[in-house]
mmCIF file with all atom_site columns, C-alpha atoms in Angstrom:
data_model
loop_
_atom_site.group_PDB
_atom_site.id
_atom_site.type_symbol
_atom_site.label_atom_id
_atom_site.label_alt_id
_atom_site.label_comp_id
_atom_site.label_asym_id
_atom_site.label_entity_id
_atom_site.label_seq_id
_atom_site.pdbx_PDB_ins_code
_atom_site.Cartn_x
_atom_site.Cartn_y
_atom_site.Cartn_z
_atom_site.occupancy
_atom_site.B_iso_or_equiv
_atom_site.pdbx_formal_charge
_atom_site.auth_seq_id
_atom_site.auth_comp_id
_atom_site.auth_asym_id
_atom_site.auth_atom_id
_atom_site.pdbx_PDB_model_num
ATOM 1  C CA . MET A 1 1  ? -8.088  3.985   15.753  1.00 61.00 ? 1443 MET A CA 1
ATOM 2  C CA . GLN A 1 2  ? -9.685  4.606   12.132  1.00 69.00 ? 1444 GLN A CA 1
ATOM 3  C CA . ILE A 1 3  ? -9.713  1.549   9.938   1.00 71.00 ? 1445 ILE A CA 1
ATOM 4  C CA . PRO A 1 4  ? -8.202  2.469   6.357   1.00 64.00 ? 1446 PRO A CA 1
ATOM 5  C CA . ARG A 1 5  ? -10.034 2.296   3.501   1.00 70.00 ? 1447 ARG A CA 1
ATOM 6  C CA . ILE A 1 6  ? -8.540  0.511   0.462   1.00 66.00 ? 1448 ILE A CA 1
ATOM 7  C CA . ASP A 1 7  ? -9.182  1.771   -2.985  1.00 68.00 ? 1449 ASP A CA 1
ATOM 8  C CA . PRO A 1 8  ? -10.290 -0.769  -5.232  1.00 75.00 ? 1450 PRO A CA 1
ATOM 9  C CA . LYS A 1 9  ? -7.775  -0.074  -7.772  1.00 69.00 ? 1451 LYS A CA 1
ATOM 10 C CA . ASN A 1 10 ? -4.971  -0.722  -5.235  1.00 68.00 ? 1452 ASN A CA 1
ATOM 11 C CA . ALA A 1 11 ? -6.695  -4.049  -4.316  1.00 78.00 ? 1453 ALA A CA 1
ATOM 12 C CA . LEU A 1 12 ? -5.720  -4.991  -8.002  1.00 86.00 ? 1454 LEU A CA 1
ATOM 13 C CA . GLY A 1 13 ? -2.182  -5.773  -6.808  1.00 88.00 ? 1455 GLY A CA 1
ATOM 14 C CA . LEU A 1 14 ? -3.435  -9.008  -5.093  1.00 88.00 ? 1456 LEU A CA 1
ATOM 15 C CA . VAL A 1 15 ? -5.382  -9.857  -8.213  1.00 91.00 ? 1457 VAL A CA 1
ATOM 16 C CA . ASP A 1 16 ? -2.258  -9.150  -10.551 1.00 93.00 ? 1458 ASP A CA 1
ATOM 17 C CA . LYS A 1 17 ? -0.370  -11.344 -8.232  1.00 93.00 ? 1459 LYS A CA 1
ATOM 18 C CA . ILE A 1 18 ? -2.868  -14.283 -8.366  1.00 94.00 ? 1460 ILE A CA 1
ATOM 19 C CA . VAL A 1 19 ? -3.629  -14.202 -12.291 1.00 95.00 ? 1461 VAL A CA 1
ATOM 20 C CA . GLY A 1 20 ? 0.324   -13.755 -12.866 1.00 96.00 ? 1462 GLY A CA 1
ATOM 21 C CA . LEU A 1 21 ? 0.825   -16.907 -10.878 1.00 95.00 ? 1463 LEU A CA 1
ATOM 22 C CA . GLY A 1 22 ? -1.664  -18.720 -12.822 1.00 96.00 ? 1464 GLY A CA 1
ATOM 23 C CA . LYS A 1 23 ? -0.144  -17.576 -16.149 1.00 96.00 ? 1465 LYS A CA 1
ATOM 24 C CA . GLU A 1 24 ? 3.234   -18.659 -14.931 1.00 96.00 ? 1466 GLU A CA 1
ATOM 25 C CA . ILE A 1 25 ? 1.891   -21.889 -13.912 1.00 96.00 ? 1467 ILE A CA 1
ATOM 26 C CA . ILE A 1 26 ? 0.102   -22.705 -17.135 1.00 96.00 ? 1468 ILE A CA 1
ATOM 27 C CA . GLY A 1 27 ? 3.233   -21.484 -19.103 1.00 96.00 ? 1469 GLY A CA 1
ATOM 28 C CA . THR A 1 28 ? 5.458   -23.946 -17.173 1.00 96.00 ? 1470 THR A CA 1
ATOM 29 C CA . ILE A 1 29 ? 3.003   -26.672 -17.726 1.00 97.00 ? 1471 ILE A CA 1
ATOM 30 C CA . THR A 1 30 ? 2.484   -26.079 -21.390 1.00 96.00 ? 1472 THR A CA 1
ATOM 31 C CA . ASP A 1 31 ? 6.071   -25.168 -22.092 1.00 96.00 ? 1473 ASP A CA 1
ATOM 32 C CA . GLN A 1 32 ? 5.360   -21.558 -23.340 1.00 97.00 ? 1474 GLN A CA 1
ATOM 33 C CA . ASP A 1 33 ? 8.141   -19.345 -22.168 1.00 97.00 ? 1475 ASP A CA 1
ATOM 34 C CA . ARG A 1 34 ? 6.324   -16.193 -23.143 1.00 97.00 ? 1476 ARG A CA 1
ATOM 35 C CA . LEU A 1 35 ? 3.274   -17.016 -21.044 1.00 97.00 ? 1477 LEU A CA 1
ATOM 36 C CA . LYS A 1 36 ? 5.528   -17.819 -18.258 1.00 97.00 ? 1478 LYS A CA 1
ATOM 37 C CA . LYS A 1 37 ? 7.346   -14.507 -18.690 1.00 97.00 ? 1479 LYS A CA 1
ATOM 38 C CA . ALA A 1 38 ? 3.952   -12.605 -18.877 1.00 97.00 ? 1480 ALA A CA 1
ATOM 39 C CA . GLY A 1 39 ? 2.955   -14.255 -15.569 1.00 96.00 ? 1481 GLY A CA 1
ATOM 40 C CA . GLN A 1 40 ? 6.173   -13.285 -13.878 1.00 97.00 ? 1482 GLN A CA 1
ATOM 41 C CA . ILE A 1 41 ? 5.763   -9.543  -15.084 1.00 96.00 ? 1483 ILE A CA 1
ATOM 42 C CA . GLN A 1 42 ? 1.969   -9.504  -13.873 1.00 96.00 ? 1484 GLN A CA 1
ATOM 43 C CA . GLN A 1 43 ? 3.283   -10.742 -10.376 1.00 95.00 ? 1485 GLN A CA 1
ATOM 44 C CA . ASP A 1 44 ? 5.932   -8.035  -10.155 1.00 96.00 ? 1486 ASP A CA 1
ATOM 45 C CA . LYS A 1 45 ? 3.445   -5.485  -11.236 1.00 94.00 ? 1487 LYS A CA 1
ATOM 46 C CA . GLY A 1 46 ? 0.973   -6.651  -8.368  1.00 93.00 ? 1488 GLY A CA 1
ATOM 47 C CA . THR A 1 47 ? 3.906   -6.708  -5.909  1.00 93.00 ? 1489 THR A CA 1
ATOM 48 C CA . GLU A 1 48 ? 4.619   -3.001  -6.672  1.00 92.00 ? 1490 GLU A CA 1
ATOM 49 C CA . ARG A 1 49 ? 1.215   -2.047  -6.417  1.00 90.00 ? 1491 ARG A CA 1
ATOM 50 C CA . LEU A 1 50 ? 1.061   -3.780  -3.110  1.00 88.00 ? 1492 LEU A CA 1
ATOM 51 C CA . LYS A 1 51 ? 4.144   -1.899  -1.951  1.00 91.00 ? 1493 LYS A CA 1
ATOM 52 C CA . ALA A 1 52 ? 2.590   1.394   -3.185  1.00 87.00 ? 1494 ALA A CA 1
ATOM 53 C CA . VAL A 1 53 ? -0.674  0.504   -0.995  1.00 84.00 ? 1495 VAL A CA 1
ATOM 54 C CA . GLN A 1 54 ? 1.700   -0.070  2.118   1.00 86.00 ? 1496 GLN A CA 1
ATOM 55 C CA . ALA A 1 55 ? 3.780   3.188   1.709   1.00 90.00 ? 1497 ALA A CA 1
ATOM 56 C CA . GLN A 1 56 ? 0.598   5.138   1.381   1.00 85.00 ? 1498 GLN A CA 1
ATOM 57 C CA . PHE A 1 57 ? -0.506  3.476   4.653   1.00 83.00 ? 1499 PHE A CA 1
ATOM 58 C CA . GLU A 1 58 ? 2.477   4.231   6.533   1.00 90.00 ? 1500 GLU A CA 1
ATOM 59 C CA . ALA A 1 59 ? 2.465   7.783   4.956   1.00 90.00 ? 1501 ALA A CA 1
ATOM 60 C CA . ASP A 1 60 ? -1.125  8.310   6.422   1.00 87.00 ? 1502 ASP A CA 1
ATOM 61 C CA . ALA A 1 61 ? -0.197  7.091   9.619   1.00 88.00 ? 1503 ALA A CA 1
ATOM 62 C CA . HIS A 1 62 ? 2.838   9.374   9.889   1.00 89.00 ? 1504 HIS A CA 1
ATOM 63 C CA . GLU A 1 63 ? 0.537   12.112  8.833   1.00 89.00 ? 1505 GLU A CA 1
ATOM 64 C CA . SER A 1 64 ? -1.651  11.196  11.688  1.00 89.00 ? 1506 SER A CA 1
ATOM 65 C CA . LYS A 1 65 ? 0.985   11.051  14.167  1.00 90.00 ? 1507 LYS A CA 1
ATOM 66 C CA . ALA A 1 66 ? 2.384   14.600  13.324  1.00 90.00 ? 1508 ALA A CA 1
ATOM 67 C CA . ALA A 1 67 ? -1.161  15.906  13.273  1.00 87.00 ? 1509 ALA A CA 1
ATOM 68 C CA . ALA A 1 68 ? -1.759  14.692  16.760  1.00 87.00 ? 1510 ALA A CA 1
ATOM 69 C CA . ALA A 1 69 ? 1.864   16.040  17.987  1.00 87.00 ? 1511 ALA A CA 1
ATOM 70 C CA . GLY A 1 70 ? 0.772   19.355  16.486  1.00 86.00 ? 1512 GLY A CA 1
ATOM 71 C CA . ARG A 1 71 ? -2.557  19.427  18.490  1.00 86.00 ? 1513 ARG A CA 1
ATOM 72 C CA . ALA A 1 72 ? -0.731  18.455  21.583  1.00 84.00 ? 1514 ALA A CA 1
ATOM 73 C CA . GLN A 1 73 ? 1.879   21.150  21.143  1.00 85.00 ? 1515 GLN A CA 1
ATOM 74 C CA . LYS A 1 74 ? -0.915  23.624  20.776  1.00 85.00 ? 1516 LYS A CA 1
ATOM 75 C CA . SER A 1 75 ? -2.395  22.584  23.835  1.00 83.00 ? 1517 SER A CA 1
ATOM 76 C CA . ALA A 1 76 ? 0.512   22.795  25.813  1.00 81.00 ? 1518 ALA A CA 1
ATOM 77 C CA . GLN A 1 77 ? 1.295   26.250  24.662  1.00 84.00 ? 1519 GLN A CA 1
ATOM 78 C CA . LYS A 1 78 ? -2.250  27.501  25.636  1.00 81.00 ? 1520 LYS A CA 1
ATOM 79 C CA . THR A 1 79 ? -1.759  25.785  28.894  1.00 82.00 ? 1521 THR A CA 1
ATOM 80 C CA . LYS A 1 80 ? 1.536   27.490  29.448  1.00 77.00 ? 1522 LYS A CA 1
ATOM 81 C CA . GLU A 1 81 ? -0.079  30.808  28.278  1.00 78.00 ? 1523 GLU A CA 1
ATOM 82 C CA . ALA A 1 82 ? -2.914  30.437  30.841  1.00 78.00 ? 1524 ALA A CA 1
ATOM 83 C CA . VAL A 1 83 ? -0.501  29.656  33.558  1.00 78.00 ? 1525 VAL A CA 1
ATOM 84 C CA . ASN A 1 84 ? 1.703   32.619  32.828  1.00 74.00 ? 1526 ASN A CA 1
ATOM 85 C CA . SER A 1 85 ? -1.235  35.096  32.702  1.00 68.00 ? 1527 SER A CA 1
#
């Protein structure tokens, strides 16, 4: 099994969530609605980035399974042809 490599740009989703939470907390403590809202928006952005990373990982896994099935099918076809020859 191959360990997936994570593009550093995609890892920014986690950073966005952490920084956004910090902004939201500071905005709440200092009673600054604008900062609190900016923090919420940044957290949402981070969530979407993380969802994109997960979706890409799942797509890659499906692609690998499809490729393996294709190879198995070719192997079975060659075996069948060899038996019938």
